[in-house]
Structure formats: structure tokens, C-alpha cells
Coordinates of C-alpha atoms (C1' of nucleotides) in Angstrom, one line a residue:
Chain Y
M7 CA 116.3 110.5 136.0
T8 CA 114.4 109.6 133.0
D9 CA 112.6 106.8 134.6
R10 CA 113.2 103.7 136.5
P11 CA 111.4 100.8 134.8
A12 CA 110.7 99.4 138.1
G13 CA 110.1 95.9 137.1
S14 CA 106.5 95.9 138.2
T15 CA 104.9 99.3 137.9
S16 CA 105.5 99.8 134.2
P17 CA 103.0 98.8 131.6
K18 CA 101.9 95.2 131.9
A19 CA 103.0 94.3 128.3
L20 CA 106.5 95.5 129.1
N21 CA 106.7 93.5 132.2
I22 CA 105.7 90.4 130.3
A23 CA 108.2 91.2 127.6
R24 CA 110.9 91.6 130.2
E25 CA 110.1 88.3 131.9
V26 CA 110.0 86.4 128.6
R27 CA 113.3 88.1 127.7
R28 CA 114.7 87.0 131.0
R29 CA 113.7 83.4 130.4
I30 CA 115.4 83.5 127.1
V31 CA 118.6 85.1 128.3
E32 CA 118.8 82.8 131.2
R33 CA 118.2 79.9 128.9
E34 CA 115.0 78.6 130.5
W35 CA 113.7 78.7 127.0
R36 CA 116.5 77.7 124.6
Q37 CA 117.2 78.7 121.1
G38 CA 114.8 77.0 118.7
E39 CA 112.5 75.9 121.4
R40 CA 108.8 76.5 121.2
I41 CA 107.3 78.7 123.9
P42 CA 103.8 78.4 125.3
D43 CA 101.2 80.0 123.1
E44 CA 99.6 83.3 123.7
A45 CA 96.5 81.9 125.4
D46 CA 98.6 80.0 128.0
L47 CA 100.9 82.9 128.7
A48 CA 97.8 85.1 129.1
I49 CA 96.6 82.8 131.8
E50 CA 100.0 82.6 133.4
F51 CA 100.5 86.4 133.5
D52 CA 96.8 87.0 134.2
A53 CA 96.5 89.3 131.2
A54 CA 94.4 89.5 128.1
R55 CA 95.7 87.8 125.0
A56 CA 96.1 91.1 123.3
T57 CA 98.5 92.2 126.0
V58 CA 100.6 89.1 125.6
N59 CA 100.5 89.6 121.9
K60 CA 101.9 93.0 122.2
A61 CA 104.7 91.8 124.4
L62 CA 105.6 89.0 122.1
Q63 CA 105.5 91.2 119.0
L64 CA 107.9 93.5 120.7
L65 CA 110.4 90.6 121.3
A66 CA 109.8 89.4 117.7
D67 CA 110.7 92.9 116.5
E68 CA 113.8 92.8 118.6
G69 CA 114.7 89.6 116.8
L70 CA 114.5 87.3 119.8
L71 CA 111.4 85.4 118.8
D72 CA 110.2 83.9 115.6
R73 CA 106.5 83.8 115.3
R74 CA 104.4 82.0 112.7
R75 CA 100.7 81.4 112.5
R76 CA 99.7 78.0 113.5
A77 CA 103.3 77.0 114.1
G78 CA 103.5 79.0 117.3
T79 CA 106.3 81.1 118.7
R80 CA 109.9 79.9 119.1
V81 CA 113.1 81.4 120.2
T82 CA 115.2 82.6 117.3
V83 CA 118.2 80.3 116.5
N84 CA 120.5 82.9 115.0
P85 CA 119.1 86.1 116.2
T86 CA 119.6 89.0 113.9
R87 CA 119.4 91.8 116.3
K88 CA 118.5 95.3 115.3
A89 CA 120.0 98.5 116.4
T90 CA 118.7 101.9 115.6
V91 CA 120.7 105.0 114.6
S92 CA 119.0 108.3 115.2
I93 CA 119.6 110.9 112.6
S94 CA 119.1 114.4 113.8
I95 CA 120.1 117.6 112.2
V96 CA 123.8 118.5 112.5
R97 CA 123.2 121.6 114.5
E98 CA 121.5 119.7 117.2
Q99 CA 124.3 117.2 117.3
V100 CA 126.8 119.9 117.7
E101 CA 124.9 121.8 120.3
Q102 CA 124.1 118.7 122.2
A103 CA 127.8 118.2 122.5
G104 CA 128.0 121.6 124.1
M105 CA 129.7 123.3 121.2
A106 CA 128.7 126.4 119.3
Y107 CA 127.4 125.6 115.9
S108 CA 128.4 127.3 112.7
Y109 CA 128.1 126.5 109.1
R110 CA 129.8 127.5 105.9
V111 CA 128.8 126.9 102.3
V112 CA 131.8 126.1 100.2
A113 CA 130.2 125.8 96.8
Q114 CA 126.7 125.9 95.3
R115 CA 125.6 125.7 91.8
R116 CA 123.3 123.9 89.4
S117 CA 125.1 121.2 87.5
P118 CA 124.5 118.1 85.6
V119 CA 124.6 114.9 87.7
P120 CA 127.5 112.6 87.2
A121 CA 126.7 109.0 86.5
D122 CA 127.2 107.5 90.0
I123 CA 124.9 110.1 91.7
A124 CA 122.4 109.7 88.9
A125 CA 122.3 106.0 89.5
R126 CA 121.8 106.5 93.2
L127 CA 118.9 108.8 92.5
A128 CA 117.5 106.8 89.6
L129 CA 117.5 110.0 87.5
P130 CA 118.8 110.4 84.0
E131 CA 122.5 111.2 83.9
G132 CA 123.2 114.8 83.1
K133 CA 120.0 116.2 84.6
L134 CA 120.5 119.6 86.2
L135 CA 120.4 119.4 90.0
V136 CA 121.5 121.7 92.8
H137 CA 124.9 120.7 94.0
M138 CA 126.3 122.1 97.1
R139 CA 129.2 121.5 99.5
A140 CA 129.3 122.8 103.0
V141 CA 131.1 122.4 106.2
H142 CA 129.5 122.2 109.7
Y143 CA 131.6 123.5 112.6
G144 CA 131.5 123.0 116.3
D145 CA 133.3 125.7 118.3
G146 CA 134.9 126.7 115.1
R147 CA 136.5 123.3 114.4
P148 CA 135.3 121.3 111.4
F149 CA 132.7 118.7 112.3
Q150 CA 131.3 117.4 109.1
F151 CA 131.8 118.1 105.4
E152 CA 128.8 117.5 103.3
D153 CA 128.5 117.1 99.6
R154 CA 124.9 117.2 98.6
W155 CA 122.7 117.0 95.5
I156 CA 119.2 118.3 95.6
N157 CA 116.4 117.5 93.2
T158 CA 114.3 120.6 93.0
C159 CA 111.5 118.7 91.3
S160 CA 110.8 116.8 94.5
A161 CA 111.2 119.8 96.8
P162 CA 108.7 122.4 95.8
G163 CA 109.4 125.7 97.3
L164 CA 113.0 125.2 97.1
E165 CA 113.4 127.5 94.1
G166 CA 113.3 130.6 96.0
V167 CA 115.6 129.5 98.8
D168 CA 119.1 130.9 99.2
F169 CA 121.3 128.2 100.5
W170 CA 124.2 130.5 100.9
Q171 CA 122.3 131.8 103.9
L172 CA 120.0 129.0 105.0
N173 CA 121.2 125.6 106.1
A174 CA 120.1 123.1 103.5
N175 CA 120.1 120.3 106.0
E176 CA 117.6 122.1 108.2
W177 CA 115.5 123.5 105.3
L178 CA 115.1 120.0 103.9
V179 CA 114.3 118.4 107.2
Q180 CA 111.7 121.0 108.0
N181 CA 110.2 121.5 104.5
A182 CA 110.6 118.2 102.7
P183 CA 109.6 115.3 104.8
Y184 CA 110.4 112.1 103.1
L185 CA 108.7 108.8 102.6
H186 CA 111.7 106.6 102.2
A187 CA 115.3 106.9 103.1
E188 CA 118.4 105.0 102.6
L189 CA 121.4 105.3 104.8
A190 CA 124.8 103.7 104.5
F191 CA 128.1 103.9 106.3
T192 CA 131.5 103.4 104.9
A193 CA 135.0 104.7 105.4
A194 CA 137.3 106.5 103.0
N195 CA 140.7 108.2 103.0
A196 CA 140.4 111.9 103.0
D197 CA 141.3 113.4 99.6
R198 CA 142.9 116.8 99.3
R199 CA 139.7 118.8 99.5
E200 CA 138.3 116.9 102.4
A201 CA 141.6 117.1 104.3
R202 CA 141.7 120.9 103.8
L203 CA 138.1 121.5 104.8
L204 CA 138.2 119.2 107.8
Q205 CA 141.6 120.5 108.7
T206 CA 143.3 117.1 108.7
R207 CA 145.9 115.4 106.7
Q208 CA 145.3 113.8 103.3
G209 CA 144.7 110.0 103.7
Q210 CA 143.2 110.3 107.1
A211 CA 140.4 107.7 107.6
L212 CA 137.0 109.4 107.6
L213 CA 133.7 107.9 108.5
I214 CA 131.4 108.4 105.6
M215 CA 127.6 108.6 105.8
Q216 CA 125.6 108.4 102.7
R217 CA 122.0 109.3 102.8
T218 CA 119.3 109.5 100.1
T219 CA 115.7 110.4 100.6
W220 CA 112.6 110.1 98.5
N221 CA 109.0 111.3 98.5
D222 CA 106.2 110.5 96.2
L223 CA 107.5 112.9 93.6
G224 CA 110.8 111.1 93.4
P225 CA 114.3 111.5 94.9
I226 CA 114.7 114.6 97.1
T227 CA 118.3 114.7 98.0
T228 CA 121.4 112.6 98.4
V229 CA 124.2 113.6 100.6
R230 CA 127.6 112.2 101.4
V231 CA 128.8 113.4 104.8
A232 CA 132.4 113.0 105.8
C233 CA 132.8 113.2 109.5
Q234 CA 135.7 114.7 111.4
P235 CA 138.4 112.1 112.2
G236 CA 137.6 110.0 115.2
H237 CA 133.9 110.7 114.9
L238 CA 131.7 108.0 116.4
I239 CA 128.2 107.1 115.5
S240 CA 126.5 105.1 118.1
T241 CA 123.2 103.3 118.2
D242 CA 120.5 103.1 120.8
G243 CA 120.1 100.3 123.3
G244 CA 119.8 96.6 122.5
Y245 CA 116.1 96.5 122.5
A246 CA 113.5 98.9 121.2
R247 CA 112.1 101.6 123.5
S248 CA 114.5 100.5 126.1
S249 CA 115.5 103.2 128.4
W250 CA 118.9 102.2 129.3
P251 CA 121.1 104.6 131.2
R252 CA 122.3 107.2 128.7
G253 CA 125.8 105.9 128.8
E254 CA 127.5 107.3 131.8
T255 CA 126.0 104.9 134.2
R256 CA 129.2 102.9 134.3
T257 CA 128.0 100.1 136.7
P258 CA 131.1 100.3 138.8
D259 CA 131.4 96.7 139.9
T260 CA 130.4 93.3 138.7
P261 CA 130.6 90.5 141.2
Chain V
M6 CA 107.4 89.4 95.0
T7 CA 107.6 89.8 98.7
D8 CA 104.3 91.5 99.1
R9 CA 102.0 94.0 97.6
P10 CA 100.7 96.3 100.2
A11 CA 97.9 97.2 97.9
G12 CA 97.0 100.4 99.8
S13 CA 93.7 99.0 101.0
T14 CA 93.9 95.3 101.7
S15 CA 96.7 95.5 104.2
P16 CA 96.0 95.8 107.9
K17 CA 93.8 98.8 108.7
A18 CA 96.3 100.3 111.1
L19 CA 98.9 100.4 108.4
N20 CA 96.5 102.0 106.0
I21 CA 95.8 104.7 108.5
A22 CA 99.5 105.2 109.2
R23 CA 100.1 105.4 105.5
E24 CA 97.4 108.0 105.0
V25 CA 98.5 110.1 107.9
R26 CA 102.1 109.9 106.6
R27 CA 100.9 111.0 103.2
R28 CA 99.2 114.0 104.7
I29 CA 102.4 115.0 106.5
V30 CA 104.6 114.5 103.5
E31 CA 102.3 116.4 101.3
R32 CA 102.1 119.1 103.9
E33 CA 98.4 119.0 104.4
W34 CA 99.4 118.8 108.0
R35 CA 102.5 121.0 108.6
Q36 CA 105.3 120.8 111.0
G37 CA 104.3 121.7 114.5
E38 CA 100.7 121.6 113.7
R39 CA 98.3 119.7 115.9
I40 CA 96.4 116.9 114.2
P41 CA 92.9 115.7 115.0
D42 CA 92.7 113.5 118.1
E43 CA 92.4 109.8 118.1
A44 CA 88.7 109.8 118.5
D45 CA 88.1 112.0 115.5
L46 CA 90.5 110.0 113.4
A47 CA 88.7 106.9 114.5
I48 CA 85.5 108.3 113.2
E49 CA 87.0 109.5 110.0
F50 CA 88.7 106.2 109.2
D51 CA 85.8 104.2 110.6
A52 CA 88.0 102.3 113.0
A53 CA 88.3 101.8 116.7
R54 CA 90.4 104.2 118.7
A55 CA 92.8 101.4 119.5
T56 CA 93.5 100.9 115.8
V57 CA 94.2 104.6 115.3
N58 CA 96.3 104.6 118.3
K59 CA 98.4 101.8 116.9
A60 CA 98.9 103.7 113.6
L61 CA 99.9 106.9 115.4
Q62 CA 102.3 105.1 117.7
L63 CA 104.0 103.7 114.7
L64 CA 104.4 107.2 113.2
A65 CA 105.6 108.5 116.6
D66 CA 108.2 105.7 116.7
E67 CA 109.3 106.7 113.2
G68 CA 109.8 110.2 114.6
L69 CA 107.2 111.9 112.5
L70 CA 104.8 112.6 115.3
D71 CA 105.1 114.0 118.8
R72 CA 102.5 112.8 121.1
R73 CA 101.8 113.9 124.6
R74 CA 98.9 113.2 126.9
R75 CA 96.3 115.8 127.0
A76 CA 98.4 118.0 124.7
G77 CA 97.5 115.9 121.7
T78 CA 99.5 114.8 118.7
R79 CA 101.5 117.2 116.5
V80 CA 103.8 116.8 113.6
T81 CA 107.4 116.8 114.7
V82 CA 109.3 120.0 113.9
N83 CA 112.8 118.7 113.5
P84 CA 112.1 115.1 113.0
T85 CA 114.9 112.9 114.3
R86 CA 114.3 109.9 112.0
K87 CA 115.5 106.5 113.0
A88 CA 117.1 103.9 110.8
T89 CA 117.8 100.4 111.9
V90 CA 120.9 98.3 111.2
S91 CA 120.5 94.6 111.3
I92 CA 123.4 92.8 112.8
S93 CA 123.6 89.1 111.8
I94 CA 126.4 86.7 112.1
V95 CA 129.3 87.2 109.7
R96 CA 128.9 83.8 108.1
E97 CA 125.3 84.7 107.0
Q98 CA 126.5 88.0 105.6
V99 CA 129.1 86.4 103.6
E100 CA 127.0 83.6 102.4
Q101 CA 124.1 85.9 101.5
A102 CA 126.6 87.7 99.2
G103 CA 127.0 84.4 97.5
M104 CA 130.5 83.7 98.7
A105 CA 132.0 80.8 100.5
Y106 CA 132.7 81.5 104.1
S107 CA 135.8 80.6 106.0
Y108 CA 137.4 81.7 109.2
R109 CA 140.8 81.8 110.8
V110 CA 141.8 82.4 114.3
V111 CA 144.9 84.5 114.4
A112 CA 145.5 84.5 118.1
Q113 CA 143.8 83.4 121.3
R114 CA 144.9 83.6 124.9
R115 CA 143.8 84.8 128.3
S116 CA 145.3 88.1 129.1
P117 CA 144.7 91.1 131.4
V118 CA 142.5 93.8 130.0
P119 CA 144.1 97.0 129.0
A120 CA 142.6 100.2 130.4
D121 CA 140.5 101.3 127.4
I122 CA 138.8 97.9 127.1
A123 CA 138.3 97.7 130.8
A124 CA 136.6 101.0 130.8
R125 CA 134.3 100.0 128.0
L126 CA 133.3 96.9 129.9
A127 CA 133.2 98.5 133.2
L128 CA 135.5 95.9 134.6
P129 CA 138.6 96.4 136.7
E130 CA 141.7 96.9 134.7
G131 CA 144.0 93.9 134.5
K132 CA 141.2 91.3 134.9
L133 CA 141.9 88.2 132.9
L134 CA 139.7 87.8 129.9
V135 CA 139.8 85.7 126.8
H136 CA 141.3 87.8 124.0
M137 CA 141.1 86.6 120.5
R138 CA 141.7 87.8 117.0
A139 CA 140.2 86.3 113.9
V140 CA 139.7 86.9 110.3
H141 CA 136.5 86.1 108.4
Y142 CA 136.9 85.4 104.7
G143 CA 134.5 85.3 101.7
D144 CA 135.7 83.2 98.8
G145 CA 139.1 83.2 100.4
R146 CA 139.4 87.0 100.5
P147 CA 139.5 88.8 103.8
F148 CA 136.1 90.2 104.8
Q149 CA 136.4 91.3 108.4
F150 CA 139.0 91.3 111.0
E151 CA 137.8 91.0 114.6
D152 CA 139.5 91.7 117.8
R153 CA 137.4 90.4 120.6
W154 CA 137.5 90.3 124.4
I155 CA 135.3 87.8 126.2
N156 CA 134.3 87.9 129.8
T157 CA 133.9 84.2 130.8
C158 CA 132.1 85.2 134.0
S159 CA 129.1 86.3 131.9
A160 CA 129.2 83.5 129.5
P161 CA 128.8 80.2 131.5
G162 CA 129.7 77.2 129.5
L163 CA 132.3 79.0 127.6
E164 CA 135.1 77.5 129.6
G165 CA 135.1 74.2 127.8
V166 CA 134.9 75.7 124.3
D167 CA 137.7 75.6 121.9
F168 CA 137.6 78.7 119.8
W169 CA 140.5 77.5 117.6
Q170 CA 137.8 75.3 116.1
L171 CA 134.5 77.0 116.8
N172 CA 133.5 80.4 115.6
A173 CA 133.3 82.7 118.6
N174 CA 130.8 84.9 116.9
E175 CA 128.4 82.1 116.4
W176 CA 128.9 80.5 119.7
L177 CA 128.1 83.7 121.5
V178 CA 125.1 84.5 119.4
Q179 CA 123.7 81.1 120.0
N180 CA 124.7 80.6 123.5
A181 CA 124.9 83.9 125.2
P182 CA 121.9 86.0 124.4
Y183 CA 122.3 89.5 125.6
L184 CA 120.1 92.0 127.4
H185 CA 121.7 95.1 126.2
A186 CA 124.0 96.0 123.4
E187 CA 126.0 99.0 122.3
L188 CA 127.1 99.5 118.8
A189 CA 129.2 102.2 117.3
F190 CA 130.8 103.0 114.0
T191 CA 133.9 104.9 113.3
A192 CA 136.7 104.9 110.8
A193 CA 140.4 104.2 111.2
N194 CA 143.5 103.9 109.1
A195 CA 144.7 100.3 108.9
D196 CA 147.8 99.6 111.0
R197 CA 150.4 97.1 110.0
R198 CA 148.6 94.1 111.3
E199 CA 145.2 95.1 109.9
A200 CA 146.8 95.8 106.6
R201 CA 148.4 92.4 106.5
L202 CA 145.4 90.5 107.6
L203 CA 143.0 92.3 105.4
Q204 CA 145.4 92.1 102.5
T205 CA 145.4 95.9 101.9
R206 CA 147.9 98.7 102.4
Q207 CA 148.8 100.3 105.6
G208 CA 146.8 103.5 106.1
Q209 CA 143.8 102.3 104.1
A210 CA 140.6 103.7 105.6
L211 CA 138.6 101.0 107.3
L212 CA 135.1 101.0 108.6
I213 CA 135.2 100.0 112.2
M214 CA 132.3 98.5 114.1
Q215 CA 132.6 98.3 117.8
R216 CA 130.1 96.2 119.7
T217 CA 129.6 95.4 123.3
T218 CA 127.0 93.2 124.8
W219 CA 125.7 92.7 128.4
N220 CA 123.5 90.3 130.2
D221 CA 122.4 90.3 133.8
L222 CA 125.7 88.9 134.9
G223 CA 127.6 91.8 133.4
P224 CA 129.5 92.5 130.2
I225 CA 129.7 89.5 127.9
T226 CA 132.0 90.5 125.1
T227 CA 133.3 93.5 123.3
V228 CA 134.5 93.3 119.8
R229 CA 136.1 95.7 117.3
V230 CA 135.5 94.7 113.8
A231 CA 137.5 96.1 111.0
C232 CA 135.8 95.7 107.7
Q233 CA 137.4 95.1 104.3
P234 CA 138.1 98.3 102.4
G235 CA 135.0 99.7 100.7
H236 CA 132.6 97.8 102.9
L237 CA 129.2 99.3 103.2
I238 CA 126.8 99.0 106.1
S239 CA 123.4 100.0 105.1
T240 CA 120.2 100.4 107.0
D241 CA 116.7 99.4 106.4
G242 CA 114.1 101.6 104.8
G243 CA 113.0 104.9 106.1
Y244 CA 110.1 103.7 108.0
A245 CA 109.5 100.4 109.7
R246 CA 108.1 97.6 107.6
S247 CA 108.0 99.8 104.6
S248 CA 108.2 98.2 101.2
W249 CA 109.1 100.7 98.7
P250 CA 108.7 99.7 95.1
R251 CA 112.2 98.5 94.3
G252 CA 112.4 100.3 91.1
E253 CA 109.3 100.9 89.0
T254 CA 108.2 104.3 90.3
R255 CA 111.2 105.7 88.6
T256 CA 109.5 108.8 87.5
P257 CA 111.5 109.0 84.3
D258 CA 110.6 112.5 83.5
T259 CA 110.2 115.5 85.7
P260 CA 108.8 118.5 84.0
Chain Q
dG6 C1' 103.9 55.9 98.2
dG7 C1' 102.9 60.5 96.9
dC8 C1' 99.9 64.3 95.9
dG9 C1' 96.4 67.4 97.1
dC10 C1' 92.5 68.8 99.9
dC11 C1' 90.5 69.6 104.5
dT12 C1' 90.7 70.8 109.1
dC13 C1' 92.0 72.8 113.0
dT14 C1' 95.1 75.7 115.6
dA15 C1' 98.0 79.7 116.9
dT16 C1' 98.8 84.1 115.6
dG17 C1' 97.1 88.5 113.3
dT18 C1' 94.0 92.0 113.6
dC19 C1' 90.1 94.7 114.9
dT20 C1' 86.3 96.4 118.1
dA21 C1' 83.9 98.3 122.0
dT22 C1' 84.6 99.6 126.5
dA23 C1' 86.7 101.0 130.5
dC24 C1' 89.9 102.9 133.4
dT25 C1' 94.4 105.5 134.2
dT26 C1' 97.4 109.3 133.9
dA27 C1' 99.6 113.4 132.4
dT28 C1' 98.9 118.0 131.7
dC29 C1' 96.4 122.0 130.0
dT30 C1' 92.6 125.1 131.4
dT31 C1' 89.7 127.3 134.3
dG32 C1' 88.2 129.4 138.0
dC33 C1' 88.2 130.3 142.8
dG34 C1' 90.0 132.3 146.9
dT35 C1' 93.2 135.3 149.0
Chain K
dA16 C1' 97.3 139.7 140.4
dC17 C1' 98.7 135.5 141.7
dG18 C1' 98.8 130.9 143.3
dC19 C1' 96.6 126.8 143.7
dA20 C1' 93.1 123.4 143.3
dA21 C1' 89.5 121.3 140.5
dG22 C1' 88.0 119.9 136.2
dA23 C1' 88.4 118.5 131.6
dT24 C1' 90.7 116.3 127.9
dA25 C1' 93.7 113.4 125.0
dA26 C1' 96.7 109.9 125.0
dG27 C1' 98.2 105.3 127.5
dT28 C1' 96.9 101.0 128.6
dA29 C1' 94.2 96.9 129.5
dT30 C1' 90.2 93.7 128.5
dA31 C1' 87.0 90.4 126.5
dG32 C1' 85.2 89.0 122.4
dA33 C1' 85.3 88.2 117.6
dC34 C1' 86.7 87.0 113.1
dA35 C1' 90.6 86.4 109.5
dT36 C1' 94.2 83.7 107.8
dA37 C1' 98.4 81.1 107.3
dG38 C1' 100.0 76.9 107.5
dA39 C1' 101.2 72.3 109.8
dG40 C1' 99.3 67.9 110.0
dG41 C1' 96.2 64.5 108.8
dC42 C1' 93.2 62.1 105.6
dG43 C1' 91.9 60.0 101.5
dC44 C1' 92.3 59.3 96.7
dC45 C1' 94.8 57.9 93.0

DNA sequence: GGCGCCTCTATGTCTATACTTATCTTGCGT
DNA sequence: ACGCAAGATAAGTATAGACATAGAGGCGCC
């Protein structure tokens, strides 16, 4: 439905990229081998060098090619492939799953940052930040529990906002675009509070997502999100801008 | 050390991207607002339209801009920002952490695929695949436990390989480049086997990474990796190729 | 032989130009 | 009023040409 990258009618650069990728995957060009230079490929594919360049850059970004000036382009030996995780606001995630979204603030107050959070934010320990805890629900069932610290200094306009009413997540996304973000995943056993708020048992393994954002004024917010048990975070396709079937296209047979 | 993107001597397209990003972050151009078209920006920045295009494409990929033909470019309302996880071979991860890598195969045999794995691979249930379990160690301590299914049909040349000796992970990376990959994270409580192999207690929360790769012949391999307790998977910076000052802009005071 | 300088090459980047394509706008005809 | 077609516009893509620059390889000097 989205599109059918029909192998020949899509943009030329993508066709070239696809063909080069094919040659690598089918081992016509093997790991570590040098491939023809841009000028030659331009002739072969009857394209301008800039177009070939674009295609090869794409594959280099994917991690399939190694390119160096003067040395030429070669197939990566131990490809470090990249996958991208898309972080959208929770409400959208929930609604996209066809559930009704709701949200409850569990606690909110200004308090001094503990050492670990301070370190993460590179702020002096004990500085007063807004600390809040909230639960996001889908169809009334707990979806995520977030424990967030907000640095009002980096989020002008935040003073007058009442997070008991407004969703901090969305307010920040819409009003405090960031320059830099860090994101990490880990797992942890649910403690008493998490178990209660996520309506599960203590000790249950939870996927933890930790996220910190900065702008030019400094750290904006750091949040630790505990996902409902069994929650899955999946990444986009194997190569950038690919438009692989959204998942359900279970190719039924494989000869 | 790495580089000093001195704000003006780096590639023109990146400078433009940086400036546009700044205008968005500092809310000169607000969410939903339409920004000047490429031609105008080209004039303003004294660049060719192609250069501006490149810059804006970059920001669109980051999720900061929404671009549509004829409609122009506007600042995304609810930016869905993307982060990328880099997946390299385990040995490199371990060695990069300054530890000595080792590896032990726990089990390997051909066996019929159970239903869940079959579904994931879109293969008929019961098909004979290579099933193996292995543990990766860093400095002798368990680092990851992997449970892998390999479809020999999609990995020609694999027949003659002895995985009791060779590292499957590396063999596959080097010999079976893929066209498409799926990657997902979740958390699970360690079962008896996992607890034993990872030298932890049963019930310990583990970060689970599930990965499946495909080439044009079909599914190649699917693997479920259980990481050592506390393991953190972190993503690259908030925007592509960013190089945030690794520490000096620590605004020490915030009035 | 080893070190450093020079050269030449393949990629990196930009430009000006042109054409394509999606889609918003306008205006015409009924 | 309404629907539809024509036009205009902004992004998408490609191209030829140019210059910049990293860096591999060769040369010569000591």
C-alpha cells in the first residue's frame, strides 16, 4: 500500500544502491574487496558521479561499505549494522495500538537531585529540579511508568505549567525541542512501587528505557520509563529509508 | 580529539542544518510553522539549492522537519525522533570494553523448529534447522547467552562449518550479509538455564535482544540474546553525525 | 634502510541548471 | 454552488563541471 519500490521506477540512486547491495549480498563483491570507483560505476549505470556517490554514501551509512579518500571503496569486513528506534510520544504509541489512552500523575514536586541523576545530567547534586512520576495507561491497563526529572532552567515557559493536568511528555516534546539526546535500554526487576503501579508482581522483569535530552541551555529532562511486562521495542528495517512491509507481510512460503 | 566542527569550516550543508536546527530549538521557527522554501534559504545562506536540500533532508530524517512537495517545509508538531543502535559482533563489544573475549558452545544440533520460531521466520513448523546455544564471556565472566536458529537454506556454505569451533555470530556476519533485519528489545526473568549460564539467580531481570535477518533466499537466522544483568544498550547521539562536546559545556551555574 | 616530502587519485563537497512530480490554488463551466 | 481542469509552486531528483582534501604510494635524500 505504501509503495512498491518497483526495482526500476524508483529514484536512480536507490536503484544503484539496491544493485550494489545485491552484489554484496550475493557475494559477487566479497568482504574486504575493493569495488570499482565512482567514475566507473557512473559509466556502468549511466548516471552522474553525484548520483553514484549518493548511492554509495547510503550503503556506507548502512555499514555495508567502507569508503576512504584515495583508498577507494571496499566492502566492510565486520559490518556494524545500524538499526533505528523511533521514539514517539506515549499517547501515540497507545492509540496506534488501538487502545484508549489515559494518564495519571502519581507524584510531583520540586526536590533536590540525588547523586546518580545529578551525574547523568551533569548538574550539581542537590539542585532543585521538578521530579514527577506518572503512569500511562492503554484501555485502563498500565502501559508505562515514568520517573522524570525536569530542569526548568533549560525549559523556559515551564514555570507556569501544571503537570497535574498536562502531560509532561507531550509538553516537552512540543515545547522543548532538544539538540542532543541519549537513550539506553536495560532491564530491571520491578520493585514494590513499580509492581503496584504497573499492576504486576514484584520482581517481574521490566524493560527500562532511560532517556536524557539537552539543548543549548543544558540538560532538559531525564526520564526512566518502565514498560509493562512483555513490552517489545522494535526497530525499523535493516537499511535506512527502506520501506519494508510493515510486519504483517509474512511471506508465506520460501522455496 | 575526534573533530572540531568549528561551526563554520565544516561542510556547508551541515552548517545550514545546524543553523536551521538552532532556529527550531530556540523557537524562532515554531512547531507547525512553515519555514522559507529552499530557494529563499539558498539565497540567505549563499548556497545552491541542492545544498540547502541536503541540509533540510537531513533534518527531515532526524524527524525535525516535515516536507511535502508543493506544500513546503514545516517544523514537525510531534517530532518522532530517531535513535540508532549499532549492532556489532559480540567479540568486538567485549574487547572494546577492555576484556578478554571467550566463547563456549553449550549445545548444537539440527532440530525441528517450534511454532513460535517458525512463525518468526515464516517457515513451516517442524522444518529442520540448526539450533545452537552459546555463551559469550568477557574476562571469563558471562556476557551474553544466545539461543540461535539458523536456516541453512539461506546460508550456503554453512553446511561444512563446525560451530563447535567457529563463532556462529562472526561466521554469519562475515559470510551471510543480509538484506533485511528485524531487531527487538524486551525483558524477561532468567529461567533456570539462563541463570546457570549467566551465573546469576533465577528470576533476575535480563535484557533480551531478539534479532532476525533475511536475504533474498529467505530467513537466515534468528537469535535471542540474553544479556548479563545490568547490561545497558545505548544509542548514538540525538541527531546523525552529531558531535556533542563530551563534557565541557557543563553550564556549571544556572541562575 | 628509513624518513619525510611530493604527487596523484578517489572521494567529499558544492554549484548551476534542468526537468519531474505531487499537490495546493484558482478559475472556469455547468 | 459545486465539481473539475488548468496552472502554479515547492520539493525531488538528476547532471556536468569544478574544486577541495585525505591519504596511499613513490621518490629522493640522508
